Structure formats: structure tokens, C-alpha cells
mmCIF file of C-alpha atoms in Angstrom:
data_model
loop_
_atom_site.group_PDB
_atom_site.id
_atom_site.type_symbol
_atom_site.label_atom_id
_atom_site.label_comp_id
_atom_site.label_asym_id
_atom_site.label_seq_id
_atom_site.Cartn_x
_atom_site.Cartn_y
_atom_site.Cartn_z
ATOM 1 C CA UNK A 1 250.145 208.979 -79.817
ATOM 2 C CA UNK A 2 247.272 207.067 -81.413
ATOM 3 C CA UNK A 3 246.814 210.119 -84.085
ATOM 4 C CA UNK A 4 250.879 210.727 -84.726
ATOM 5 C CA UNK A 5 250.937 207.117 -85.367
ATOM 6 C CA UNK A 6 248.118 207.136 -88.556
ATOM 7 C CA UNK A 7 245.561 204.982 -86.673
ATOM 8 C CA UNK A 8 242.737 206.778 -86.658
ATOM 9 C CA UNK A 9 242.134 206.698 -90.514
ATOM 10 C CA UNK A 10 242.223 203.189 -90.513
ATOM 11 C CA UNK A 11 238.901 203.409 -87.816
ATOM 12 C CA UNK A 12 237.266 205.583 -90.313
ATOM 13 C CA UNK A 13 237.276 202.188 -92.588
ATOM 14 C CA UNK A 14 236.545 199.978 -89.383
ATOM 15 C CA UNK A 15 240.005 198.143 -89.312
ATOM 16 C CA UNK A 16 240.106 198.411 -85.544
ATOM 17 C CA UNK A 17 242.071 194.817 -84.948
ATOM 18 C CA UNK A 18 238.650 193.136 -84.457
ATOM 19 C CA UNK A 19 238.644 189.689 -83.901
ATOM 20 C CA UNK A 20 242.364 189.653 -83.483
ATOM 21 C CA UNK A 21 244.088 188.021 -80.555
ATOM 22 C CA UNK A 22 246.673 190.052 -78.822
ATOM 23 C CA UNK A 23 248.710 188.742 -76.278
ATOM 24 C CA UNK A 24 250.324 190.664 -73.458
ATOM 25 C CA UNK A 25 252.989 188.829 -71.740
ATOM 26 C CA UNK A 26 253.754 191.212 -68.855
ATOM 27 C CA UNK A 27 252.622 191.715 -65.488
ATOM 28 C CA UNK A 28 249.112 190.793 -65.985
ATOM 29 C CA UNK A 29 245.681 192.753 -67.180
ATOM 30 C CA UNK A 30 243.296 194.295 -64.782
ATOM 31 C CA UNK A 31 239.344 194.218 -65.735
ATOM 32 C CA UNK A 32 239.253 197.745 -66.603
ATOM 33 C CA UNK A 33 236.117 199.426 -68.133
ATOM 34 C CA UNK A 34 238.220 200.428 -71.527
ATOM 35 C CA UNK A 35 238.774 196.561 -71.663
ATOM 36 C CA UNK A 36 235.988 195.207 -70.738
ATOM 37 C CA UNK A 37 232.918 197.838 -71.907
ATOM 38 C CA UNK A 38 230.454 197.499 -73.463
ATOM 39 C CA UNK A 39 231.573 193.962 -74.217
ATOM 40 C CA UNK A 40 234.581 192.048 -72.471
ATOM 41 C CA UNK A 41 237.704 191.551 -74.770
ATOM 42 C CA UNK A 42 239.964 189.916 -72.241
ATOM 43 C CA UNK A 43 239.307 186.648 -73.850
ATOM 44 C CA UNK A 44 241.736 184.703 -71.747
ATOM 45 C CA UNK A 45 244.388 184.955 -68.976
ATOM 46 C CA UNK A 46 247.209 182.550 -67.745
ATOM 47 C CA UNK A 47 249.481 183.171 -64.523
ATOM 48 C CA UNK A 48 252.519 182.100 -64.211
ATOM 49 C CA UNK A 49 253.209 183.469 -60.793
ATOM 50 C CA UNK A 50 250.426 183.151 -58.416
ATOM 51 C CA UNK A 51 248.440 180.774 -60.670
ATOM 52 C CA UNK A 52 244.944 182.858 -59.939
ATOM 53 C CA UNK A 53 242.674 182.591 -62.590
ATOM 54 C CA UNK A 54 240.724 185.933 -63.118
ATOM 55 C CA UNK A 55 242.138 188.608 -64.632
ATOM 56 C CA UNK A 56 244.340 191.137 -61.988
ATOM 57 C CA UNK A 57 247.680 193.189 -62.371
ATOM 58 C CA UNK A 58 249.007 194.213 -59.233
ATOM 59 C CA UNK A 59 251.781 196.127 -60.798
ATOM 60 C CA UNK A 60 249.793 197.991 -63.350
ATOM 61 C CA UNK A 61 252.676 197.563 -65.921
ATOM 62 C CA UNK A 62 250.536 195.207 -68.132
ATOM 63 C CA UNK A 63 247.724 197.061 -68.024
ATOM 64 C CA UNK A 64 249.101 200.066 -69.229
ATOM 65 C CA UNK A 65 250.304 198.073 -71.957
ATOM 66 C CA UNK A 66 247.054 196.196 -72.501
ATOM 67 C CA UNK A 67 245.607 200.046 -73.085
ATOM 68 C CA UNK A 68 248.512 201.431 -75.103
ATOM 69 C CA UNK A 69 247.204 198.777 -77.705
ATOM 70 C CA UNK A 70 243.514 198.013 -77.309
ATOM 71 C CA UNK A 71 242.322 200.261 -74.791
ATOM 72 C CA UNK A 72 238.388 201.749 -76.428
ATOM 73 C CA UNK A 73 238.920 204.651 -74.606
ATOM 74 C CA UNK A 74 235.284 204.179 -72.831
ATOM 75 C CA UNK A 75 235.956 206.102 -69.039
ATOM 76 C CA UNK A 76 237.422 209.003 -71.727
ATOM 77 C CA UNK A 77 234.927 209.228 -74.168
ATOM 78 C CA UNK A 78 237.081 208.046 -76.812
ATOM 79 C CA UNK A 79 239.375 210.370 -75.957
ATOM 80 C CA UNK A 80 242.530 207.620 -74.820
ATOM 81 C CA UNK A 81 241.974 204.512 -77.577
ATOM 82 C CA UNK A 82 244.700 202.407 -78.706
ATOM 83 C CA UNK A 83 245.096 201.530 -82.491
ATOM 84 C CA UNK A 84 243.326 198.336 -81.908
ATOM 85 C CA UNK A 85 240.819 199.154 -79.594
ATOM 86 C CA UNK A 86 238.559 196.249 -80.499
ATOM 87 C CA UNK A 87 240.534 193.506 -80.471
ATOM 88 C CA UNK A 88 241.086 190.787 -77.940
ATOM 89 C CA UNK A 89 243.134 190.758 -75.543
ATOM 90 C CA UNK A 90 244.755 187.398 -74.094
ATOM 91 C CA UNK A 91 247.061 188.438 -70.260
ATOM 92 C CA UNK A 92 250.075 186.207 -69.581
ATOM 93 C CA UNK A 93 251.523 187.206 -66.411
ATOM 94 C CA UNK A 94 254.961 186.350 -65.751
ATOM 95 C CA UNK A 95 256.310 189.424 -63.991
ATOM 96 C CA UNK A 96 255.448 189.528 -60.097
ATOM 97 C CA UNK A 97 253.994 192.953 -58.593
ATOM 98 C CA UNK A 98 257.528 194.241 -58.591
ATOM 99 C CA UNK A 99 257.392 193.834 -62.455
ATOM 100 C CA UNK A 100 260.580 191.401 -61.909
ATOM 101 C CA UNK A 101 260.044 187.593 -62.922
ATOM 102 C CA UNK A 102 261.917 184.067 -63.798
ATOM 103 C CA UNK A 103 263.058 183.601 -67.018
ATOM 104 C CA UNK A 104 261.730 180.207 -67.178
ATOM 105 C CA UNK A 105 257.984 181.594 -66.531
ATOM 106 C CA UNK A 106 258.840 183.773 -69.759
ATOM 107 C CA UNK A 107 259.416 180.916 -71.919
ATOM 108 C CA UNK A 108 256.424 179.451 -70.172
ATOM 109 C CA UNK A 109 254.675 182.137 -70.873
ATOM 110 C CA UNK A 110 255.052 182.048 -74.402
ATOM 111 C CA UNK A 111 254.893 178.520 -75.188
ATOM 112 C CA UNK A 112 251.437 178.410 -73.944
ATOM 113 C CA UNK A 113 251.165 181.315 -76.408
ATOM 114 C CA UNK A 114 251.975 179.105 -78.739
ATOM 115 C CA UNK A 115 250.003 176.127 -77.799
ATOM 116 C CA UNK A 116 246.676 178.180 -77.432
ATOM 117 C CA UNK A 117 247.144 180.164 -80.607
ATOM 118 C CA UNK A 118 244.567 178.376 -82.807
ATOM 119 C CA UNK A 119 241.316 178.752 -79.880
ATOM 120 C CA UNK A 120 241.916 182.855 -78.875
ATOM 121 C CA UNK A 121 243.347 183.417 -82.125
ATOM 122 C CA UNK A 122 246.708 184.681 -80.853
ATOM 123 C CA UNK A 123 248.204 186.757 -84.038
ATOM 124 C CA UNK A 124 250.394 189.017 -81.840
ATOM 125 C CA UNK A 125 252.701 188.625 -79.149
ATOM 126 C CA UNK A 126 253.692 191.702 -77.308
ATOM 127 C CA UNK A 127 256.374 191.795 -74.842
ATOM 128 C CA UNK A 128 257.413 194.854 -72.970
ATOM 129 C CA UNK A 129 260.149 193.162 -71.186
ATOM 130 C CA UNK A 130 263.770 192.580 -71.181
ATOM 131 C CA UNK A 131 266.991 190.889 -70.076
ATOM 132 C CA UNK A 132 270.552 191.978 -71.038
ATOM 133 C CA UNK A 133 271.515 190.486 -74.452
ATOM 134 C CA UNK A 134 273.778 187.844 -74.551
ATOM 135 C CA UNK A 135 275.518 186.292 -77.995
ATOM 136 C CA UNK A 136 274.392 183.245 -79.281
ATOM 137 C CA UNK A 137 271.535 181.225 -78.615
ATOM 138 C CA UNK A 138 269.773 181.248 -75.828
ATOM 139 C CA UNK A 139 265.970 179.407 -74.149
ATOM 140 C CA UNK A 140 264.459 182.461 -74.638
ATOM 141 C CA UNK A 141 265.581 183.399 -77.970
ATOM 142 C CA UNK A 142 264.671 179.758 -79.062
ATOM 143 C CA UNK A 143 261.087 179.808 -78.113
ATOM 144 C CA UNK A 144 260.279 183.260 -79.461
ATOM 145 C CA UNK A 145 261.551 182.347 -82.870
ATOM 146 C CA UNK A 146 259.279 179.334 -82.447
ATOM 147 C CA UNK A 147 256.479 181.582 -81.832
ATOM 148 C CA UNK A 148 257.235 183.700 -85.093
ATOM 149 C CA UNK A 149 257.586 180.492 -87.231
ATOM 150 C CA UNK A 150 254.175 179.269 -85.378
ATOM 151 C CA UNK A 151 253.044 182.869 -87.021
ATOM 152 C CA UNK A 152 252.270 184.880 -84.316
ATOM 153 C CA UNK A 153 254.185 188.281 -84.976
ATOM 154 C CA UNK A 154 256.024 189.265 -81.923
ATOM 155 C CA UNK A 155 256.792 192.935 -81.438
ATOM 156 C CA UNK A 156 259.784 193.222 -78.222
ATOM 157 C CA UNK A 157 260.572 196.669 -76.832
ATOM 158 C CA UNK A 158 264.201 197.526 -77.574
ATOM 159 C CA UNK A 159 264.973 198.711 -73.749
ATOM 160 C CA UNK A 160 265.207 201.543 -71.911
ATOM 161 C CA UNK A 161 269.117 201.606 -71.513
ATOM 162 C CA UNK A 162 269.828 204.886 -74.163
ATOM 163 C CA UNK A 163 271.493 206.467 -75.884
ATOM 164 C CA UNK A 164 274.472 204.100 -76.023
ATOM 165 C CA UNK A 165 275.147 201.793 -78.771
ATOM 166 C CA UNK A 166 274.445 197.714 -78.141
ATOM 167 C CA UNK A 167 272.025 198.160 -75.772
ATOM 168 C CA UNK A 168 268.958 196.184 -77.248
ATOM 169 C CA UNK A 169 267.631 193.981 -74.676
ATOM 170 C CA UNK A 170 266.692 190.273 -74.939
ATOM 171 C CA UNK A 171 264.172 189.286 -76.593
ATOM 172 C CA UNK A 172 264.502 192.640 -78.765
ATOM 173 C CA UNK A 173 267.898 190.810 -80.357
ATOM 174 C CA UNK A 174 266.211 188.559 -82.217
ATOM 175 C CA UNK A 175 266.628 189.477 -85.881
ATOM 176 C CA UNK A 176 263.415 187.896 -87.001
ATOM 177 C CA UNK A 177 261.205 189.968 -84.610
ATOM 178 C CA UNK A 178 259.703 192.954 -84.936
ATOM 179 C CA UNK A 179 261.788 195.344 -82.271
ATOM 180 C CA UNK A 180 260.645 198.326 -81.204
ATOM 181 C CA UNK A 181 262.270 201.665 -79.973
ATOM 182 C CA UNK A 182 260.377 204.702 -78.679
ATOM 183 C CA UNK A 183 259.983 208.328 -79.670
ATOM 184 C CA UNK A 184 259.076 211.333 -78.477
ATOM 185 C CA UNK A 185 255.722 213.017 -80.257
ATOM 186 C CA UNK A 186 256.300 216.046 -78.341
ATOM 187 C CA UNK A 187 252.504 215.693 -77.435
ATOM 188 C CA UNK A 188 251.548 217.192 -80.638
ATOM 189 C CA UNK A 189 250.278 214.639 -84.046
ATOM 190 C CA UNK A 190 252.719 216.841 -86.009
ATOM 191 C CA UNK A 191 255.328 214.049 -86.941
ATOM 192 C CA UNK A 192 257.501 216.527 -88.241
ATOM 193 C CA UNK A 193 259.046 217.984 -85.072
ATOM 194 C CA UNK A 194 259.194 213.656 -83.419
ATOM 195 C CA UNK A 195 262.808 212.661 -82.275
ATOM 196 C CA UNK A 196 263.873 209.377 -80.909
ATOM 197 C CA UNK A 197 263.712 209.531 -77.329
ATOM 198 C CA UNK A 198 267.239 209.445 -75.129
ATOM 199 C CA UNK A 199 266.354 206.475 -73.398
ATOM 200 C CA UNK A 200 265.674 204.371 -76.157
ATOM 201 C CA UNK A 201 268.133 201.768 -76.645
ATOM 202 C CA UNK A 202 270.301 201.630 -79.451
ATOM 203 C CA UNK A 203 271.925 198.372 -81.779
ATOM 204 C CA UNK A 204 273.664 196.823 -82.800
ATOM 205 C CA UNK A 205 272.910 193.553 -81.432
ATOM 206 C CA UNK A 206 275.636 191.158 -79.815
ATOM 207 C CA UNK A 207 275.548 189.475 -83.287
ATOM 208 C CA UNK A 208 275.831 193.067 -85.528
ATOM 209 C CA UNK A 209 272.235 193.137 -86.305
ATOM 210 C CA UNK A 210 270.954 196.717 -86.735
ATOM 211 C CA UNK A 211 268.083 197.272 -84.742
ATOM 212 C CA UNK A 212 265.423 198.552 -83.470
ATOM 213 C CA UNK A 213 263.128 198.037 -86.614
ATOM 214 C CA UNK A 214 261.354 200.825 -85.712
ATOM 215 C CA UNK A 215 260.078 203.401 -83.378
ATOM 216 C CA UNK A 216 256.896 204.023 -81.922
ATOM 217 C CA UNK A 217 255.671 206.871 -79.261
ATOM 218 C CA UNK A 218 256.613 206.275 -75.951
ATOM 219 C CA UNK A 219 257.168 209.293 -73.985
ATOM 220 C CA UNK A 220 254.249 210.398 -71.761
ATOM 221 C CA UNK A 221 252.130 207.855 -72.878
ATOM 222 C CA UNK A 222 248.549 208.062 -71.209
ATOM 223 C CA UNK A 223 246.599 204.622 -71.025
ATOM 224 C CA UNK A 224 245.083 202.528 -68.306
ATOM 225 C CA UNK A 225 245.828 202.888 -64.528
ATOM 226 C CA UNK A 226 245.395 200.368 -61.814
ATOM 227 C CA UNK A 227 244.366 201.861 -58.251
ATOM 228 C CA UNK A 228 246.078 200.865 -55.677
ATOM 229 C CA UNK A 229 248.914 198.695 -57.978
ATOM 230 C CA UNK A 230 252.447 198.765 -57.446
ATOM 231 C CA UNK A 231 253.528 201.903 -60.131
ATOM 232 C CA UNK A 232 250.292 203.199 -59.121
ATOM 233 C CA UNK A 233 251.339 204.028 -55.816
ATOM 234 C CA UNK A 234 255.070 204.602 -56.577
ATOM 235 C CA UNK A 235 253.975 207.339 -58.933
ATOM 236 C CA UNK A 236 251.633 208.869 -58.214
ATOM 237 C CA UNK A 237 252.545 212.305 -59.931
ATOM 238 C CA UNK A 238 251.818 210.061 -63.214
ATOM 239 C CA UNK A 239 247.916 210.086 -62.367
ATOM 240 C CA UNK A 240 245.957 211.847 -65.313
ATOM 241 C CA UNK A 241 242.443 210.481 -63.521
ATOM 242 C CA UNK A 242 241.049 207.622 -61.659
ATOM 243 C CA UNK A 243 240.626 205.813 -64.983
ATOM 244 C CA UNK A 244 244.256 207.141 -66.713
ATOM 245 C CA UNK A 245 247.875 207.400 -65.866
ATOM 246 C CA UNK A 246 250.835 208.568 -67.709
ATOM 247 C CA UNK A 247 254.124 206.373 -68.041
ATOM 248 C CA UNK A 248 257.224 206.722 -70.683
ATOM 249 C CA UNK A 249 259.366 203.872 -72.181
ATOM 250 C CA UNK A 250 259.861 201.874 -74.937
ATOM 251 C CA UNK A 251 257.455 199.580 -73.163
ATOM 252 C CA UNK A 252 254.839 202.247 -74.469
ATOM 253 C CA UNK A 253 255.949 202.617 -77.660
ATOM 254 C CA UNK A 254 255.926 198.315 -78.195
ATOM 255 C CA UNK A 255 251.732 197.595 -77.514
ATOM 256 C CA UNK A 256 251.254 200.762 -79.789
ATOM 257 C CA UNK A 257 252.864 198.993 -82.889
ATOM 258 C CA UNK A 258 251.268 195.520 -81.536
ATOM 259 C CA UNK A 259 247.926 197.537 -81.946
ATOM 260 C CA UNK A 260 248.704 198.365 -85.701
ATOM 261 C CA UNK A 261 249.719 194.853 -86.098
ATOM 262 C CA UNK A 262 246.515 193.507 -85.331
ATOM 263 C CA UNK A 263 244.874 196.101 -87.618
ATOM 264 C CA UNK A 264 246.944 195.242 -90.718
ATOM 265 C CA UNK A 265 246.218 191.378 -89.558
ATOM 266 C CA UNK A 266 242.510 192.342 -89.568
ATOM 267 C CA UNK A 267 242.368 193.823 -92.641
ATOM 268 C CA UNK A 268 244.203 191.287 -94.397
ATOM 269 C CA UNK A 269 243.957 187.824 -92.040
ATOM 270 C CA UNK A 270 246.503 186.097 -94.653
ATOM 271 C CA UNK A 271 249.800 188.055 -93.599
ATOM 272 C CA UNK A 272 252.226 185.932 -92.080
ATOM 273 C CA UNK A 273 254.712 187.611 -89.718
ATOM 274 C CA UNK A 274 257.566 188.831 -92.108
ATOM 275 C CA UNK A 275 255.004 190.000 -94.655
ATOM 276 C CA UNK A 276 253.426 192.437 -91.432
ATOM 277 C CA UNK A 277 256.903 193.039 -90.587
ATOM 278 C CA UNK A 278 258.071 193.981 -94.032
ATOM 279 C CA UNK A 279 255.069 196.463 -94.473
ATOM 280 C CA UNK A 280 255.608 198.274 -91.389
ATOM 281 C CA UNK A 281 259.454 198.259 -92.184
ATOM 282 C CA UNK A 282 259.074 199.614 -95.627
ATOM 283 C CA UNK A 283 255.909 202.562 -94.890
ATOM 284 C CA UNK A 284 257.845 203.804 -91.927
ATOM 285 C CA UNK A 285 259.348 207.532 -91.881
ATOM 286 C CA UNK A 286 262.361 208.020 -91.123
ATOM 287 C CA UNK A 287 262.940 210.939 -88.135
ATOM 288 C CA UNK A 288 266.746 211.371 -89.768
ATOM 289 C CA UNK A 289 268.543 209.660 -87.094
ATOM 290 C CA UNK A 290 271.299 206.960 -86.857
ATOM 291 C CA UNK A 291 269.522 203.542 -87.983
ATOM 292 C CA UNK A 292 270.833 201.593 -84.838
ATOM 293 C CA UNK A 293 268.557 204.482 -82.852
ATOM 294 C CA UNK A 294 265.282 204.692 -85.431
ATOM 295 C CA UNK A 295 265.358 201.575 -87.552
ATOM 296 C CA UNK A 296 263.543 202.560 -90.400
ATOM 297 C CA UNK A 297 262.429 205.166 -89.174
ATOM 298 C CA UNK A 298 258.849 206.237 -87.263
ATOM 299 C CA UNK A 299 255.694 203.684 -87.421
ATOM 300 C CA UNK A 300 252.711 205.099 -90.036
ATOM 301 C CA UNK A 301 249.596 202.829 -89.773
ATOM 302 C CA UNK A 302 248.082 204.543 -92.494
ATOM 303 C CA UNK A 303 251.205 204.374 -95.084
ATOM 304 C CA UNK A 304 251.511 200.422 -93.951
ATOM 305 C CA UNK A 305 247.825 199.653 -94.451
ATOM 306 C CA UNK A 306 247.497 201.679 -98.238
ATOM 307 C CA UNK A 307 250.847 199.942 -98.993
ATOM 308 C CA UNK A 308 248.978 196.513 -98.167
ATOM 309 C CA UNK A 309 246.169 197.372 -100.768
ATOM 310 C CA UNK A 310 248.713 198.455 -103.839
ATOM 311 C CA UNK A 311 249.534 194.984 -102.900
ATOM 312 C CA UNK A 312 246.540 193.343 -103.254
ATOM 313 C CA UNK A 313 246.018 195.142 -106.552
ATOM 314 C CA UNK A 314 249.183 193.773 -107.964
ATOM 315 C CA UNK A 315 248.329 190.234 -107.203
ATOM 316 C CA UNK A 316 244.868 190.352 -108.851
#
């Protein structure tokens, strides 16, 4: 997925995301060795359920996510690495071991985002979770347009509810955001033959907006596995190794664009969230699908991060 998605280029240059705070507000972020060797990037974790202090996931959702993004690929030999695979990583659990939470632990969950931005260097928010949209304004769709103006960019998966239209989830609605929908990569980097996946939920939003912005692999995604979690015991056909597991969703495909976020934001620390947004917007391909189902089309790291130095050529 890492390869279909233009990352590896960018490592070639050493844009990895270093230095670059990603935040995964999910179900928590286990110590694993692709995290935490040879040095420890899990620069910081909050919970908002049990209120433990060391890092844990005891669902395993988070974790996956956590890897999708920044995993180093170290119990693989390289082999599963997320875009950003040195950046840091900041865990915000809000979603219990059944992966189900309160809604006012979300919106706790990112204002203390917000408030710790400046010391872990919080650029990127991403949130693999959902509730059904409703119109108008709500807590949650409040604070994360706080969090954007704050400038953290905040990538949202668009949901899992497919292939009906208006079935973007909450906080995927929000039209600032960057909203993500998954595709399949057919398990080959050829993005010729990619589709957007079924299950991906469509726009448009309650309020008309068109989204997702744009997809991202997210069918049989392999990143980090948690022994003895929650999904790690439910599925246990999904088990690659004891280090790896394989899971599908647009909860996948969202931590794989927050990845190539934080590389853009590495290799040029000035963006603010609409600029990142506009660049992956406009360098995306599009798979030739309805633009409520692809956005703009399929993520390219590589296109978004050349596009960013025409840019900088223009304004000298």
C-alpha cells in the first residue's frame, strides 16, 4: 500500500515525517517494536477511558492504525513501513477494548490535542472513527474545526457503510477536513488496475458537500498486531505473523494519508492545513469513479510532494 501510494520515493530524499507529531485518537497504541525500535517514537499517550498512563491497546484497532502510518517496519525488515515511519506518534484512547466509546471522551480527546499541540508538536490528527452524520452543528464537529483552525490537519475516515450515497460518517462531514475513503490496490503497486472499494462510504454529506476528498488503500492492509487484544482474538484468520496482522476499512486507508501528511509537513514545516489539503487534493489520480465515491481521485505522495517544490520555485 505504502509503494501504490508514492511514498517510498519521498524516503529516497529522507522526507520520512521526522520530527512530526501524529496523533492517533483511537483505541490506544501498544509499545510495539516497529514503534518503539531502535528509538521510541510514542512520544506521549492520554486515556480517556481507564486513565492508565503507559502506552497499551487492548483492542488492537489503534495500533494497527498507529502502523498503517508510522510503523518502521523493524520485526519485517522493512518490509511493512508506513509513509511516515519516523515520525512521532502521540495515542489518545477514547474507544474501550470493544472499540466503542463516549462521544464526550472524543471531544476530550481532541481538545487535549489541541491544548498539547505546541510541546509533541501535534501537526496531524488522525481519526479512524465514526458516528452517523447528523445536519447542522454539532460538539464534535465544533471542536474538530477548532483543531484545523489551531492547524493541526485532521484526516477522518469516510466510514465503512458502502456503496450507498450519504453515508459519510461524523467527523468525515466536516467540509474543512481532510476525509478519507478507501481503495482497493488489488495487492499489486500497479495503480492502474485500483478501484474504490464497496464498502467505502459515499457523499454527499447531510449539508450537500461532496466527499470523501480522497481515497487511500484500505483493503487487506497489513500493519501492527496486538497479541492477545480484542480483534486479535476475534480474527484470528487476519494473522500474517506474531508481529503483523491484516485488517480492511477505510480506517486503513485514513493513517496511510495521515502518514503522507506528516511527510509533506516535514518537508515543508510552513503548510498550514488547507495548503496540505489542497496539495493532496489537486496531485491525486482519479480511479474514474463517481466523485461522491473517490473525491479527487487516489492519494500520490510523490505527485503532492513535487507539486510542493514547483511551488516553492514560484515564490522565489
Amino acid at each position: 500500500a505504502t509503494a501504490t501510494v508514492g511514498s517510498p520515493p519521498l524516503w529516497a530524499k529522507n522526507i520520512s515525517g521526522k520530527g512530526v507529531g501524529i496523533a492517533i485518537v483511537d483505541t490506544g497504541i501498544d509499545p510495539h517494536p516497529d514503534l518503539t525500535q531502535p528509538t521510541n517514537r510514542i512520544v506521549a499517550f492520554k486515556d480517556f477511558v481507564d486513565g492508565n498512563t503507559e502506552p497499551y491497546d487492548d483492542n488492537g484497532h489503534g495500533t494497527h492504525c498507529a502502523g498503517d502510518a508510522a510503523g518502521n517496519g523493524s520485526a519485517s525488515g522493512g518490509k511493512y513501513r508506513g509513509p511516515a515511519f519516523e515520525a512521532n506518534l502521540i495515542g489518545v484512547k477514547v474507544l474501550n477494548k470493544m472499540g466503542a466509546g463516549r462521544l464526550s471522551d472524543l471531544i476530550a480527546g481532541v481538545e487535549w490535542c489541541i491544548n498539547q499541540r505546541v510541546k509533541y508538536n501535534i501537526r496531524v490528527l488522525s481519526m479512524s472513527l465514526g458516528t452517523p452524520a447528523a445536519r447542522g452543528d454539532d460538539p464534535l464537529v465544533r471542536v474538530i474545526k477548532e483543531a484545523w483552525a489551531s492547524g493541526i490537519a485532521v484526516v477522518a475516515a469516510a466510514g465503512n457503510e458502502g456503496p450507498e450515497a450519504g453515508t459519510i460518517s461524523s467527523p468525515g462531514i466536516v467540509q474543512e477536513i481532510i476525509t478519507v475513503g478507501a481503495s482497493d490496490d488489488r495487492n499489486t503497486e500497479d495503480r492502474t488496475d485500483d478501484t474504490v472499494a464497496q464498502f467505502s462510504s459515499r457523499g454527499p454529506t447531510p449539508e450537500g458537500v461532496t466527499k470523501p476528498d480522497l481515497v487511500s488503500p484500505g483493503v487487506n492492509i497489513v500493519s501492527l498486531r496486538v497479541k492477545g487484544s480484542y480483534l486479535d482474538k476475534l480474527s484470528t484468520d487476519n494473522r500474517v505473523d506474531p508481529y503483523y496482522t491484516s485488517m480492511s476499512g477505510t480506517s486503513m486507508a485514513t493513517p496511510i494519508v495521515a502518514g503522507i501528511v506528516a511527510q509533506l509537513l516535514q518537508q515543508k514545516p510552513t503548510l498550514d492545513p488547507d495548503e496540505v489539503k489542497a496539495v493532496l487534493v489537486n496531485s491525486a489520480d482519479s480511479l474514474g469513479e463517481d466523485e461522491n465515491a473517490e473525491g479527487a481521485g487516489l492519494v500520490n505522495a510523490l505527485a503532492a510532494s513535487e507539486r510542493l517544490v514547483q511551488v516553492d520555485s514560484k515564490e522565489r
